[in-house]
Every structure is written in structure tokens, then in C-alpha cells.
CSV table of N, CA and C in Angstrom, one decimal:
chain,number,residue,atom,x,y,z
K,1,MET,N,45.8,7.7,64.9
K,1,MET,CA,46.9,6.8,65.3
K,1,MET,C,48.2,7.5,65.1
K,2,ARG,N,49.1,7.5,66.1
K,2,ARG,CA,50.4,8.1,66.0
K,2,ARG,C,51.4,7.1,65.3
K,3,ILE,N,52.1,7.5,64.4
K,3,ILE,CA,53.1,6.6,63.7
K,3,ILE,C,54.4,6.9,64.2
K,4,ALA,N,55.0,5.8,64.8
K,4,ALA,CA,56.4,6.0,65.3
K,4,ALA,C,57.4,6.0,64.2
K,5,ARG,N,58.5,6.6,64.5
K,5,ARG,CA,59.6,6.6,63.5
K,5,ARG,C,60.4,5.3,63.6
K,6,LYS,N,60.7,4.7,62.5
K,6,LYS,CA,61.5,3.5,62.5
K,6,LYS,C,62.8,3.7,63.1
K,7,GLU,N,63.2,2.8,64.1
K,7,GLU,CA,64.4,2.9,64.8
K,7,GLU,C,65.5,2.3,63.9
K,8,ALA,N,66.8,2.4,64.4
K,8,ALA,CA,67.9,1.7,63.7
K,8,ALA,C,67.7,0.2,63.8
K,9,ASP,N,68.5,-0.5,63.1
K,9,ASP,CA,68.4,-1.9,63.0
K,9,ASP,C,68.2,-2.6,64.4
K,10,PRO,N,67.1,-3.2,64.7
K,10,PRO,CA,66.9,-3.8,66.1
K,10,PRO,C,67.7,-5.0,66.3
K,11,TRP,N,68.3,-5.6,65.2
K,11,TRP,CA,69.0,-6.8,65.3
K,11,TRP,C,70.5,-6.5,65.5
K,12,ALA,N,70.9,-5.3,65.5
K,12,ALA,CA,72.3,-4.9,65.7
K,12,ALA,C,72.7,-5.3,67.1
K,13,GLY,N,73.9,-5.9,67.2
K,13,GLY,CA,74.4,-6.3,68.5
K,13,GLY,C,74.1,-7.7,68.9
K,14,ILE,N,73.4,-8.4,68.1
K,14,ILE,CA,73.0,-9.8,68.3
K,14,ILE,C,74.0,-10.7,67.6
K,15,ASP,N,74.7,-11.5,68.3
K,15,ASP,CA,75.7,-12.4,67.6
K,15,ASP,C,75.0,-13.7,67.2
K,16,TRP,N,74.7,-13.7,65.9
K,16,TRP,CA,73.9,-14.8,65.3
K,16,TRP,C,74.6,-16.1,65.4
K,17,ARG,N,75.9,-16.2,65.5
K,17,ARG,CA,76.6,-17.4,65.5
K,17,ARG,C,76.2,-18.2,66.8
K,18,TRP,N,75.9,-17.5,67.9
K,18,TRP,CA,75.5,-18.1,69.1
K,18,TRP,C,74.0,-18.3,69.2
K,19,GLU,N,73.3,-17.5,68.5
K,19,GLU,CA,71.8,-17.6,68.6
K,19,GLU,C,71.2,-18.7,67.8
K,20,ILE,N,71.7,-18.9,66.6
K,20,ILE,CA,71.1,-19.8,65.7
K,20,ILE,C,72.1,-20.8,65.2
K,21,PRO,N,71.8,-22.1,65.2
K,21,PRO,CA,72.7,-23.1,64.7
K,21,PRO,C,73.0,-22.9,63.2
K,22,GLN,N,74.2,-23.2,62.8
K,22,GLN,CA,74.6,-22.9,61.4
K,22,GLN,C,73.8,-23.8,60.4
K,23,ASP,N,73.3,-24.9,60.8
K,23,ASP,CA,72.5,-25.8,59.9
K,23,ASP,C,71.0,-25.5,60.0
K,24,ALA,N,70.6,-24.5,60.7
K,24,ALA,CA,69.1,-24.2,60.9
K,24,ALA,C,68.4,-23.9,59.6
K,25,ASP,N,67.2,-24.4,59.5
K,25,ASP,CA,66.4,-24.0,58.3
K,25,ASP,C,65.7,-22.7,58.5
K,26,PRO,N,65.2,-22.1,57.4
K,26,PRO,CA,64.6,-20.8,57.5
K,26,PRO,C,63.4,-20.7,58.5
K,27,TYR,N,62.7,-21.8,58.7
K,27,TYR,CA,61.6,-21.8,59.7
K,27,TYR,C,62.2,-21.6,61.1
K,28,ASP,N,63.3,-22.3,61.4
K,28,ASP,CA,63.9,-22.2,62.7
K,28,ASP,C,64.5,-20.9,63.0
K,29,ILE,N,65.1,-20.3,61.9
K,29,ILE,CA,65.7,-18.9,62.0
K,29,ILE,C,64.6,-17.9,62.4
K,30,VAL,N,63.5,-17.9,61.7
K,30,VAL,CA,62.4,-17.0,62.0
K,30,VAL,C,61.8,-17.2,63.3
K,31,LEU,N,61.7,-18.5,63.7
K,31,LEU,CA,61.1,-18.8,65.0
K,31,LEU,C,62.1,-18.3,66.1
K,32,ARG,N,63.4,-18.4,65.9
K,32,ARG,CA,64.3,-18.0,66.9
K,32,ARG,C,64.3,-16.4,67.0
K,33,LYS,N,64.1,-15.8,65.9
K,33,LYS,CA,64.1,-14.3,65.9
K,33,LYS,C,62.8,-13.9,66.7
K,34,ALA,N,61.7,-14.6,66.5
K,34,ALA,CA,60.5,-14.2,67.2
K,34,ALA,C,60.7,-14.4,68.7
K,35,GLN,N,61.4,-15.4,69.1
K,35,GLN,CA,61.7,-15.7,70.5
K,35,GLN,C,62.6,-14.6,71.1
K,36,ILE,N,63.5,-14.2,70.3
K,36,ILE,CA,64.4,-13.1,70.7
K,36,ILE,C,63.6,-11.8,70.9
K,37,VAL,N,62.7,-11.5,70.0
K,37,VAL,CA,61.9,-10.3,70.2
K,37,VAL,C,61.1,-10.4,71.4
K,38,SER,N,60.5,-11.6,71.7
K,38,SER,CA,59.7,-11.7,72.9
K,38,SER,C,60.4,-11.6,74.2
K,39,THR,N,61.7,-12.0,74.2
K,39,THR,CA,62.5,-12.0,75.5
K,39,THR,C,63.3,-10.8,75.6
K,40,ARG,N,63.9,-10.3,74.6
K,40,ARG,CA,64.9,-9.2,74.7
K,40,ARG,C,64.4,-7.9,74.2
K,41,MET,N,63.3,-7.9,73.5
K,41,MET,CA,62.7,-6.6,73.0
K,41,MET,C,61.2,-6.6,73.4
K,42,PRO,N,60.9,-6.6,74.7
K,42,PRO,CA,59.5,-6.7,75.1
K,42,PRO,C,58.7,-5.6,74.7
K,43,GLU,N,59.2,-4.4,74.5
K,43,GLU,CA,58.4,-3.2,74.0
K,43,GLU,C,58.0,-3.4,72.6
K,44,LYS,N,58.9,-3.9,71.7
K,44,LYS,CA,58.6,-4.2,70.3
K,44,LYS,C,57.6,-5.3,70.2
K,45,TYR,N,57.8,-6.3,71.1
K,45,TYR,CA,56.9,-7.5,71.1
K,45,TYR,C,55.5,-7.0,71.5
K,46,ARG,N,55.4,-6.2,72.5
K,46,ARG,CA,54.1,-5.7,72.9
K,46,ARG,C,53.4,-4.8,71.8
K,47,GLN,N,54.2,-4.0,71.2
K,47,GLN,CA,53.7,-3.2,70.1
K,47,GLN,C,53.2,-4.0,69.0
K,48,CYS,N,54.0,-5.1,68.6
K,48,CYS,CA,53.6,-6.0,67.6
K,48,CYS,C,52.2,-6.6,67.9
K,49,LEU,N,52.1,-7.1,69.1
K,49,LEU,CA,50.8,-7.8,69.5
K,49,LEU,C,49.7,-6.8,69.4
K,50,HIS,N,49.9,-5.6,69.9
K,50,HIS,CA,48.8,-4.6,69.9
K,50,HIS,C,48.4,-4.3,68.4
K,51,LEU,N,49.4,-4.1,67.6
K,51,LEU,CA,49.1,-3.8,66.2
K,51,LEU,C,48.4,-4.9,65.5
K,52,LEU,N,48.8,-6.2,65.8
K,52,LEU,CA,48.2,-7.3,65.2
K,52,LEU,C,46.7,-7.4,65.7
K,53,ALA,N,46.5,-7.1,67.0
K,53,ALA,CA,45.1,-7.1,67.5
K,53,ALA,C,44.3,-6.0,66.9
K,54,ASP,N,44.9,-4.9,66.5
K,54,ASP,CA,44.2,-3.8,65.8
K,54,ASP,C,43.9,-4.2,64.3
K,55,GLY,N,44.4,-5.3,63.9
K,55,GLY,CA,44.2,-5.7,62.5
K,55,GLY,C,45.2,-5.2,61.5
K,56,CYS,N,46.3,-4.7,61.9
K,56,CYS,CA,47.3,-4.2,61.0
K,56,CYS,C,48.1,-5.3,60.3
K,57,SER,N,48.5,-5.1,59.1
K,57,SER,CA,49.2,-6.1,58.3
K,57,SER,C,50.6,-6.2,58.8
K,58,PRO,N,51.3,-7.4,58.5
K,58,PRO,CA,52.7,-7.5,58.9
K,58,PRO,C,53.6,-6.4,58.1
K,59,ASN,N,53.2,-6.1,56.9
K,59,ASN,CA,53.9,-5.1,56.2
K,59,ASN,C,53.9,-3.7,56.9
K,60,LEU,N,52.7,-3.3,57.3
K,60,LEU,CA,52.5,-2.1,58.0
K,60,LEU,C,53.2,-2.1,59.4
K,61,ILE,N,53.1,-3.2,60.1
K,61,ILE,CA,53.8,-3.3,61.4
K,61,ILE,C,55.3,-3.2,61.2
K,62,ASN,N,55.8,-3.8,60.2
K,62,ASN,CA,57.2,-3.8,60.0
K,62,ASN,C,57.7,-2.3,59.7
K,63,LEU,N,56.9,-1.6,59.0
K,63,LEU,CA,57.2,-0.2,58.7
K,63,LEU,C,57.4,0.6,60.0
K,64,TRP,N,56.6,0.3,61.0
K,64,TRP,CA,56.6,1.0,62.3
K,64,TRP,C,57.6,0.5,63.3
K,65,ILE,N,57.8,-0.9,63.4
K,65,ILE,CA,58.7,-1.3,64.4
K,65,ILE,C,60.0,-2.0,63.9
K,66,GLY,N,60.0,-2.4,62.6
K,66,GLY,CA,61.2,-2.8,61.9
K,66,GLY,C,61.8,-4.1,62.3
K,67,ILE,N,61.0,-5.1,62.6
K,67,ILE,CA,61.6,-6.4,63.0
K,67,ILE,C,61.5,-7.5,61.9
K,68,GLY,N,60.9,-7.1,60.8
K,68,GLY,CA,60.7,-8.0,59.7
K,68,GLY,C,59.4,-8.7,59.6
K,69,GLU,N,58.8,-8.7,58.4
K,69,GLU,CA,57.5,-9.2,58.1
K,69,GLU,C,57.4,-10.7,58.5
K,70,ASP,N,58.5,-11.5,58.2
K,70,ASP,CA,58.4,-12.9,58.5
K,70,ASP,C,58.4,-13.1,60.0
K,71,VAL,N,59.1,-12.3,60.8
K,71,VAL,CA,59.1,-12.4,62.2
K,71,VAL,C,57.7,-12.1,62.8
K,72,ILE,N,57.1,-11.0,62.2
K,72,ILE,CA,55.8,-10.6,62.6
K,72,ILE,C,54.7,-11.7,62.3
K,73,ARG,N,54.8,-12.3,61.2
K,73,ARG,CA,53.9,-13.4,60.9
K,73,ARG,C,54.1,-14.6,61.8
K,74,ARG,N,55.3,-14.9,62.2
K,74,ARG,CA,55.6,-16.0,63.2
K,74,ARG,C,55.0,-15.6,64.6
K,75,ILE,N,55.1,-14.4,65.0
K,75,ILE,CA,54.6,-13.9,66.2
K,75,ILE,C,53.0,-14.1,66.2
K,76,ARG,N,52.5,-13.7,65.0
K,76,ARG,CA,51.0,-13.8,64.8
K,76,ARG,C,50.6,-15.3,65.0
K,77,GLN,N,51.4,-16.2,64.4
K,77,GLN,CA,51.1,-17.6,64.5
K,77,GLN,C,51.2,-18.1,66.0
K,78,MET,N,52.1,-17.5,66.7
K,78,MET,CA,52.3,-17.9,68.1
K,78,MET,C,51.1,-17.5,69.0
K,79,HIS,N,50.3,-16.6,68.5
K,79,HIS,CA,49.1,-16.0,69.2
K,79,HIS,C,47.9,-16.2,68.4
K,80,PRO,N,47.2,-17.3,68.4
K,80,PRO,CA,46.0,-17.6,67.6
K,80,PRO,C,44.9,-16.6,67.9
K,81,ALA,N,44.8,-16.1,69.1
K,81,ALA,CA,43.8,-15.1,69.4
K,81,ALA,C,43.9,-13.9,68.5
K,82,SER,N,45.1,-13.5,68.1
K,82,SER,CA,45.3,-12.3,67.3
K,82,SER,C,44.7,-12.6,65.9
K,83,ILE,N,44.8,-13.8,65.4
K,83,ILE,CA,44.2,-14.2,64.1
K,83,ILE,C,42.7,-14.0,64.1
K,84,ALA,N,42.0,-14.4,65.2
K,84,ALA,CA,40.6,-14.2,65.4
K,84,ALA,C,40.3,-12.7,65.4
K,85,LYS,N,41.1,-11.9,66.0
K,85,LYS,CA,40.9,-10.5,66.1
K,85,LYS,C,41.1,-9.8,64.7
K,86,ILE,N,42.0,-10.3,64.0
K,86,ILE,CA,42.3,-9.8,62.6
K,86,ILE,C,41.1,-10.1,61.8
K,87,LYS,N,40.5,-11.3,61.9
K,87,LYS,CA,39.3,-11.6,61.1
K,87,LYS,C,38.1,-10.7,61.4
K,88,GLU,N,38.0,-10.4,62.7
K,88,GLU,CA,36.9,-9.5,63.1
K,88,GLU,C,37.1,-8.1,62.5
K,89,ASN,N,38.4,-7.6,62.6
K,89,ASN,CA,38.6,-6.3,62.0
K,89,ASN,C,38.5,-6.3,60.5
K,90,VAL,N,38.9,-7.3,59.8
K,90,VAL,CA,38.7,-7.4,58.4
K,90,VAL,C,37.2,-7.4,58.0
K,91,LEU,N,36.4,-8.2,58.8
K,91,LEU,CA,35.0,-8.3,58.6
K,91,LEU,C,34.4,-6.9,58.8
K,92,ASP,N,34.8,-6.2,59.9
K,92,ASP,CA,34.2,-4.9,60.1
K,92,ASP,C,34.5,-3.9,58.9
K,93,ASN,N,35.8,-4.0,58.4
K,93,ASN,CA,36.2,-3.2,57.3
K,93,ASN,C,35.4,-3.5,56.0
K,94,LEU,N,35.2,-4.8,55.8
K,94,LEU,CA,34.4,-5.3,54.6
K,94,LEU,C,32.9,-4.9,54.7
K,95,LEU,N,32.4,-5.0,55.9
K,95,LEU,CA,31.0,-4.6,56.0
K,95,LEU,C,30.8,-3.1,55.8
K,96,GLU,N,31.8,-2.3,56.3
K,96,GLU,CA,31.7,-0.9,56.1
K,96,GLU,C,31.9,-0.5,54.7
K,97,ALA,N,32.9,-1.2,54.0
K,97,ALA,CA,33.1,-1.0,52.6
K,97,ALA,C,31.9,-1.3,51.8
K,98,SER,N,31.2,-2.4,52.1
K,98,SER,CA,30.0,-2.8,51.4
K,98,SER,C,28.9,-1.7,51.5
K,99,GLN,N,28.8,-1.2,52.7
K,99,GLN,CA,27.8,-0.1,53.0
K,99,GLN,C,28.1,1.1,52.2
K,100,VAL,N,29.4,1.5,52.2
K,100,VAL,CA,29.8,2.7,51.5
K,100,VAL,C,29.6,2.5,50.0
K,101,MET,N,30.0,1.3,49.5
K,101,MET,CA,29.9,1.0,48.0
K,101,MET,C,28.4,1.0,47.6
K,102,SER,N,27.6,0.4,48.4
K,102,SER,CA,26.1,0.3,48.1
K,102,SER,C,25.5,1.7,48.1
K,103,GLU,N,25.9,2.5,49.0
K,103,GLU,CA,25.4,3.9,49.0
K,103,GLU,C,25.9,4.7,47.8
K,104,ARG,N,27.1,4.5,47.4
K,104,ARG,CA,27.6,5.1,46.2
K,104,ARG,C,26.9,4.6,45.0
K,105,LEU,N,26.7,3.3,44.9
K,105,LEU,CA,26.0,2.7,43.8
K,105,LEU,C,24.6,3.3,43.6
K,106,ALA,N,23.9,3.4,44.8
K,106,ALA,CA,22.6,4.0,44.7
K,106,ALA,C,22.6,5.5,44.3
K,107,ARG,N,23.7,6.2,44.7
K,107,ARG,CA,23.8,7.6,44.4
K,107,ARG,C,24.2,7.9,43.0
K,108,GLU,N,25.1,7.1,42.5
K,108,GLU,CA,25.8,7.3,41.2
K,108,GLU,C,25.4,6.3,40.1
K,109,ALA,N,24.4,5.5,40.4
K,109,ALA,CA,24.1,4.4,39.4
K,109,ALA,C,23.8,4.9,38.0
K,110,HIS,N,23.2,6.0,37.9
K,110,HIS,CA,22.9,6.6,36.5
K,110,HIS,C,24.2,7.1,35.8
K,111,THR,N,25.3,7.3,36.5
K,111,THR,CA,26.5,7.8,35.8
K,111,THR,C,27.6,6.7,35.6
K,112,LEU,N,27.5,5.6,36.3
K,112,LEU,CA,28.5,4.6,36.3
K,112,LEU,C,28.4,3.6,35.2
K,113,PRO,N,29.5,3.1,34.6
K,113,PRO,CA,29.4,2.0,33.7
K,113,PRO,C,29.0,0.8,34.5
K,114,THR,N,28.1,0.0,33.9
K,114,THR,CA,27.5,-1.1,34.7
K,114,THR,C,28.5,-2.2,35.1
K,115,HIS,N,29.7,-2.3,34.5
K,115,HIS,CA,30.6,-3.3,34.9
K,115,HIS,C,31.6,-2.9,36.0
K,116,ARG,N,31.5,-1.7,36.5
K,116,ARG,CA,32.5,-1.3,37.5
K,116,ARG,C,32.0,-1.5,39.0
K,117,LEU,N,31.2,-0.7,39.5
K,117,LEU,CA,30.9,-0.7,40.9
K,117,LEU,C,30.1,-2.0,41.3
K,118,PRO,N,29.1,-2.4,40.5
K,118,PRO,CA,28.4,-3.6,40.9
K,118,PRO,C,29.2,-4.8,41.2
K,119,ASN,N,30.2,-5.0,40.3
K,119,ASN,CA,31.1,-6.2,40.5
K,119,ASN,C,31.9,-6.1,41.8
K,120,ALA,N,32.4,-4.9,42.1
K,120,ALA,CA,33.2,-4.7,43.3
K,120,ALA,C,32.3,-4.9,44.5
K,121,LEU,N,31.1,-4.4,44.4
K,121,LEU,CA,30.1,-4.5,45.5
K,121,LEU,C,29.8,-6.0,45.8
K,122,ALA,N,29.6,-6.7,44.7
K,122,ALA,CA,29.3,-8.2,44.8
K,122,ALA,C,30.4,-8.9,45.5
K,123,ALA,N,31.7,-8.6,45.1
K,123,ALA,CA,32.8,-9.3,45.7
K,123,ALA,C,32.9,-8.9,47.2
K,124,VAL,N,32.7,-7.7,47.5
K,124,VAL,CA,32.8,-7.3,48.9
K,124,VAL,C,31.7,-8.0,49.8
K,125,ILE,N,30.5,-8.0,49.3
K,125,ILE,CA,29.4,-8.7,50.0
K,125,ILE,C,29.7,-10.2,50.1
K,126,ASP,N,30.2,-10.8,49.1
K,126,ASP,CA,30.6,-12.2,49.2
K,126,ASP,C,31.6,-12.5,50.2
K,127,LYS,N,32.7,-11.6,50.3
K,127,LYS,CA,33.7,-11.8,51.3
K,127,LYS,C,33.2,-11.6,52.7
K,128,ALA,N,32.3,-10.6,52.9
K,128,ALA,CA,31.7,-10.3,54.2
K,128,ALA,C,30.9,-11.5,54.6
K,129,GLN,N,30.1,-12.0,53.7
K,129,GLN,CA,29.3,-13.2,54.1
K,129,GLN,C,30.2,-14.4,54.5
K,130,LEU,N,31.3,-14.6,53.7
K,130,LEU,CA,32.2,-15.7,54.0
K,130,LEU,C,32.8,-15.5,55.4
K,131,LEU,N,33.3,-14.3,55.8
K,131,LEU,CA,33.9,-14.1,57.1
K,131,LEU,C,32.9,-14.1,58.2
K,132,SER,N,31.6,-13.8,57.9
K,132,SER,CA,30.6,-13.8,59.0
K,132,SER,C,30.0,-15.2,59.2
K,133,GLY,N,30.4,-16.1,58.3
K,133,GLY,CA,29.8,-17.5,58.5
K,133,GLY,C,28.6,-17.7,57.6
K,134,GLY,N,28.3,-16.7,56.8
K,134,GLY,CA,27.1,-16.8,55.9
K,134,GLY,C,27.3,-17.8,54.8
K,135,VAL,N,26.3,-18.2,54.1
K,135,VAL,CA,26.3,-19.1,53.0
K,135,VAL,C,26.9,-18.4,51.8
K,136,THR,N,27.9,-18.9,51.2
K,136,THR,CA,28.4,-18.3,50.0
K,136,THR,C,28.3,-19.2,48.8
K,137,GLN,N,28.0,-20.4,49.0
K,137,GLN,CA,27.7,-21.3,47.8
K,137,GLN,C,26.9,-22.5,48.3
K,138,ARG,N,26.3,-23.1,47.3
K,138,ARG,CA,25.4,-24.3,47.6
K,138,ARG,C,26.0,-25.5,47.0
K,139,THR,N,26.1,-26.6,47.7
K,139,THR,CA,26.6,-27.8,47.2
K,139,THR,C,25.5,-28.8,47.2
K,140,GLU,N,25.3,-29.5,46.0
K,140,GLU,CA,24.4,-30.5,45.8
K,140,GLU,C,25.1,-31.8,45.7
K,141,SER,N,24.6,-32.9,46.3
K,141,SER,CA,25.1,-34.2,46.1
K,141,SER,C,24.1,-35.1,45.5
K,142,LYS,N,24.4,-35.9,44.5
K,142,LYS,CA,23.5,-36.8,43.9
K,142,LYS,C,24.1,-38.2,44.0
K,143,ARG,N,23.1,-39.1,44.3
K,143,ARG,CA,23.5,-40.5,44.4
K,143,ARG,C,23.5,-41.1,43.0
K,144,VAL,N,24.6,-41.7,42.7
K,144,VAL,CA,24.7,-42.4,41.4
K,144,VAL,C,24.6,-43.9,41.6
K,145,VAL,N,23.8,-44.5,40.7
K,145,VAL,CA,23.6,-45.9,40.8
K,145,VAL,C,24.8,-46.7,40.4
K,146,THR,N,25.2,-47.7,41.1
K,146,THR,CA,26.4,-48.5,40.8
K,146,THR,C,26.0,-49.5,39.7
K,147,GLN,N,27.0,-50.1,39.1
K,147,GLN,CA,26.7,-51.0,38.0
K,147,GLN,C,26.0,-52.2,38.5
K,148,GLU,N,26.3,-52.7,39.7
K,148,GLU,CA,25.6,-53.8,40.3
K,148,GLU,C,24.2,-53.5,40.6
K,149,GLU,N,23.9,-52.3,41.1
K,149,GLU,CA,22.5,-51.9,41.4
K,149,GLU,C,21.7,-51.8,40.1
K,150,LEU,N,22.3,-51.3,39.0
K,150,LEU,CA,21.7,-51.2,37.7
K,150,LEU,C,21.3,-52.6,37.1
K,151,GLN,N,22.3,-53.5,37.3
K,151,GLN,CA,22.1,-54.9,36.8
K,151,GLN,C,20.9,-55.5,37.6
K,152,GLU,N,20.9,-55.3,38.9
K,152,GLU,CA,19.8,-55.9,39.7
K,152,GLU,C,18.5,-55.3,39.3
K,153,LEU,N,18.5,-54.0,39.0
K,153,LEU,CA,17.2,-53.4,38.5
K,153,LEU,C,16.7,-54.0,37.2
K,154,PHE,N,17.6,-54.2,36.3
K,154,PHE,CA,17.2,-54.8,35.0
K,154,PHE,C,16.7,-56.2,35.2
K,155,GLU,N,17.4,-57.0,36.1
K,155,GLU,CA,17.0,-58.4,36.3
K,155,GLU,C,15.6,-58.5,37.0
K,156,SER,N,15.3,-57.4,37.8
K,156,SER,CA,14.0,-57.5,38.5
K,156,SER,C,12.8,-57.0,37.6
K,157,LEU,N,13.1,-56.5,36.4
K,157,LEU,CA,12.0,-56.1,35.5
K,157,LEU,C,11.4,-57.3,34.9
K,158,PRO,N,10.0,-57.3,34.7
K,158,PRO,CA,9.4,-58.4,34.1
K,158,PRO,C,9.8,-58.5,32.6
K,159,ARG,N,9.9,-59.7,32.2
K,159,ARG,CA,10.3,-60.0,30.8
K,159,ARG,C,9.1,-59.6,29.9
K,160,ALA,N,9.4,-59.1,28.8
K,160,ALA,CA,8.3,-58.7,27.8
K,160,ALA,C,7.8,-60.0,27.2
K,161,LYS,N,6.5,-60.0,27.1
K,161,LYS,CA,5.8,-61.2,26.5
K,161,LYS,C,6.1,-61.4,25.0
K,162,ALA,N,6.2,-60.3,24.3
K,162,ALA,CA,6.5,-60.3,22.9
K,162,ALA,C,7.8,-61.0,22.6
K,163,ILE,N,8.8,-60.8,23.4
K,163,ILE,CA,10.1,-61.3,23.1
K,163,ILE,C,10.0,-62.8,23.4
K,164,GLU,N,9.3,-63.2,24.5
K,164,GLU,CA,9.2,-64.7,24.8
K,164,GLU,C,8.5,-65.4,23.6
K,165,ASP,N,7.4,-64.8,23.1
K,165,ASP,CA,6.6,-65.4,22.0
K,165,ASP,C,7.5,-65.5,20.8
K,166,LYS,N,8.3,-64.5,20.5
K,166,LYS,CA,9.1,-64.6,19.3
K,166,LYS,C,10.2,-65.7,19.4
K,167,GLU,N,10.7,-65.8,20.7
K,167,GLU,CA,11.7,-66.9,20.9
K,167,GLU,C,11.1,-68.3,20.7
K,168,ASN,N,9.9,-68.4,21.2
K,168,ASN,CA,9.2,-69.7,21.1
K,168,ASN,C,8.9,-70.1,19.6
K,169,ALA,N,8.6,-69.0,18.8
K,169,ALA,CA,8.3,-69.3,17.4
K,169,ALA,C,9.5,-69.7,16.6
K,170,ASP,N,10.7,-69.4,17.0
K,170,ASP,CA,11.9,-69.8,16.3
K,170,ASP,C,12.3,-71.1,16.7
């Protein structure tokens, strides 16, 4: 992958007094910046979308195109398909990491402290299963008897003969 040099401030020359209302909240400001990138900086916008689709983080994308991590996150939110692609790439990375770690564990098991690599491998496998839709936990539900049901149960029990006989004797 070729890394582009970060250009000068892409926001230079934009008169923010006209672009964003003075009483705008941070959400509106970032949204407006994302809209400006999409309309006035189509090349940066295209690069951002491609890098998001490749699974790059907002931090890394900002290093390359310099529009700000918050703006990149907002662009990502504007394109839900990129989020699905990010999950696919992360899953691919986790599956590969679990394979590499399991191979290393098998190769170096006799030299490693038991608390190091197995824990990392377990965490990676768990995350891979989570992203792939696999089962990562089991939930049991138990029905608890209500007070009314318990009272009804006690009332339905036959009365003990010994108690009745004792009451009659008194």
C-alpha cells in the first residue's frame, strides 16, 4: 500500500462563519464538515470511503488524508455498508491472528509461560466467534414460582392425619 503525504490544512480557505451557525452543537459541526468534504473535496471523500472499506481506522485515515478523526467517523456513519465491510476485515484479521497464535502455541508451548499465549489465543478466538455469529455464551432461564402459585400448591396438599387427630384431642 502506498502512503500519501499529508497535505496542508484541507480546511484552509473555508469561512466557517458562513458554513456553520454560531449556536451549532458539536454534532452539527462535524456533520457539516463531513458534508463539506463530500461536496467540495470529492477526492478526499473517495479516499476516505476506500480506506474505510479496506478496514482502516479513523486514526490511520486521518494520518493519510488529514480531515480529522471525528469527520471520518461521521462519514463512516453516513455509509453503513462501510461498517459491514470493516467487520468483515476485522474478522479476517482475527481469524488469521488466531491461526498464527495457535501455530505459535503449538510450536513454542514447551518454552512459554502458561499464562501468556493461551490467554491471548482464547480472547482472539472468542472475538472471532462473536464477529462470525458463533455462540460465545450460554444463557439459562429458570421459571420462579410466584407467591400465589406457592400458596395454591400448599393449599392443594392433603392435610396430615396426625395433625387433625392432635387437634381433635385438644
